[in-house]
Tab-separated table of C-alpha atoms in Angstrom:
chain	number	residue	atom	x	y	z
A	1	MET	CA	-4.582	23.598	6.580
A	2	ASN	CA	-5.425	22.173	9.975
A	3	SER	CA	-4.115	18.894	11.391
A	4	GLU	CA	-7.268	16.967	10.431
A	5	ASP	CA	-6.948	18.065	6.797
A	6	LEU	CA	-3.276	17.157	6.823
A	7	ALA	CA	-4.064	13.672	8.150
A	8	LYS	CA	-6.758	13.151	5.511
A	9	ASN	CA	-4.410	14.277	2.751
A	10	ILE	CA	-1.660	11.948	3.927
A	11	LYS	CA	-4.081	9.023	4.115
A	12	THR	CA	-5.362	9.782	0.609
A	13	LEU	CA	-1.826	9.998	-0.740
A	14	LEU	CA	-0.773	6.717	0.878
A	15	VAL	CA	-3.863	4.850	-0.308
A	16	GLN	CA	-3.372	6.177	-3.852
A	17	GLN	CA	0.280	5.121	-3.810
A	18	HIS	CA	-0.851	1.668	-2.628
A	19	LYS	CA	-3.186	1.451	-5.630
A	20	ASN	CA	-0.389	2.556	-7.960
A	21	TYR	CA	1.899	-0.215	-6.716
A	22	PHE	CA	-0.705	-2.876	-7.331
A	23	SER	CA	-1.588	-1.446	-10.712
A	24	THR	CA	2.083	-1.676	-11.632
A	25	LEU	CA	2.286	-5.235	-10.313
A	26	ASN	CA	-0.671	-6.185	-12.485
A	27	ASN	CA	0.541	-4.508	-15.661
A	28	ALA	CA	4.348	-4.338	-15.687
A	29	THR	CA	6.328	-7.072	-17.367
A	30	THR	CA	9.790	-5.536	-17.732
A	31	GLY	CA	11.921	-2.643	-16.632
A	32	PHE	CA	12.351	-3.412	-12.959
A	33	LYS	CA	15.758	-4.321	-11.569
A	34	ASP	CA	15.183	-4.121	-7.825
A	35	PRO	CA	15.389	-7.702	-6.503
A	36	TYR	CA	12.749	-7.058	-3.835
A	37	TRP	CA	10.308	-5.706	-6.403
A	38	LEU	CA	10.946	-8.659	-8.713
A	39	ALA	CA	10.471	-11.134	-5.853
A	40	GLY	CA	7.255	-9.419	-4.781
A	41	GLN	CA	5.967	-9.401	-8.338
A	42	LYS	CA	6.747	-13.102	-8.685
A	43	VAL	CA	4.801	-13.936	-5.527
A	44	PHE	CA	1.917	-11.641	-6.488
A	45	ASN	CA	1.648	-13.129	-9.969
A	46	SER	CA	1.536	-16.647	-8.519
A	47	MET	CA	-1.647	-15.826	-6.561
A	48	ASN	CA	-5.204	-16.338	-7.701
A	49	GLU	CA	-7.447	-13.254	-7.939
A	50	GLU	CA	-9.097	-13.804	-4.548
A	51	ASN	CA	-5.728	-13.986	-2.795
A	52	LYS	CA	-4.543	-10.873	-4.633
A	53	GLU	CA	-7.580	-8.935	-3.412
A	54	ASP	CA	-7.082	-10.215	0.139
A	55	LEU	CA	-3.431	-9.121	0.066
A	56	LYS	CA	-4.370	-5.676	-1.254
A	57	ALA	CA	-6.913	-5.200	1.527
A	58	PHE	CA	-4.447	-6.337	4.189
A	59	ILE	CA	-1.688	-4.033	2.969
A	60	GLN	CA	-4.078	-1.089	2.758
A	61	MET	CA	-5.132	-1.767	6.353
A	62	CYS	CA	-1.457	-1.802	7.414
A	63	ILE	CA	-0.786	1.479	5.604
A	64	VAL	CA	-3.760	3.240	7.172
A	65	ASP	CA	-2.971	1.872	10.648
A	66	THR	CA	0.661	2.941	10.369
A	67	ALA	CA	-0.277	6.442	9.218
A	68	THR	CA	-2.753	6.687	12.082
A	69	GLU	CA	-0.069	5.712	14.593
A	70	ILE	CA	2.388	8.211	13.201
A	71	LEU	CA	-0.116	11.054	13.165
A	72	ALA	CA	-1.843	10.298	16.459
A	73	PRO	CA	-0.925	12.543	19.362
A	74	ALA	CA	1.529	10.917	21.741
A	75	SER	CA	-1.054	11.146	24.524
A	76	ALA	CA	-3.429	8.941	22.509
A	77	ARG	CA	-0.868	6.128	22.478
A	78	LEU	CA	-0.443	5.985	26.250
């Protein structure tokens, strides 16, 4: 696997994990004890559908940008 394939695989994995989190936020009602998760779920559930979609898009953008920064060659960041 070359570095481009690795980067694509990491991006795919991160985006899929992002989708899994939001799917869980939408569907889970019990079973979570982590106070940060519960607080996030409370905020998410208080949003209307448009705001939920906007938040999802923003977080996905942050995930992809962060992965890009991590995987970019150091020379590209200079």
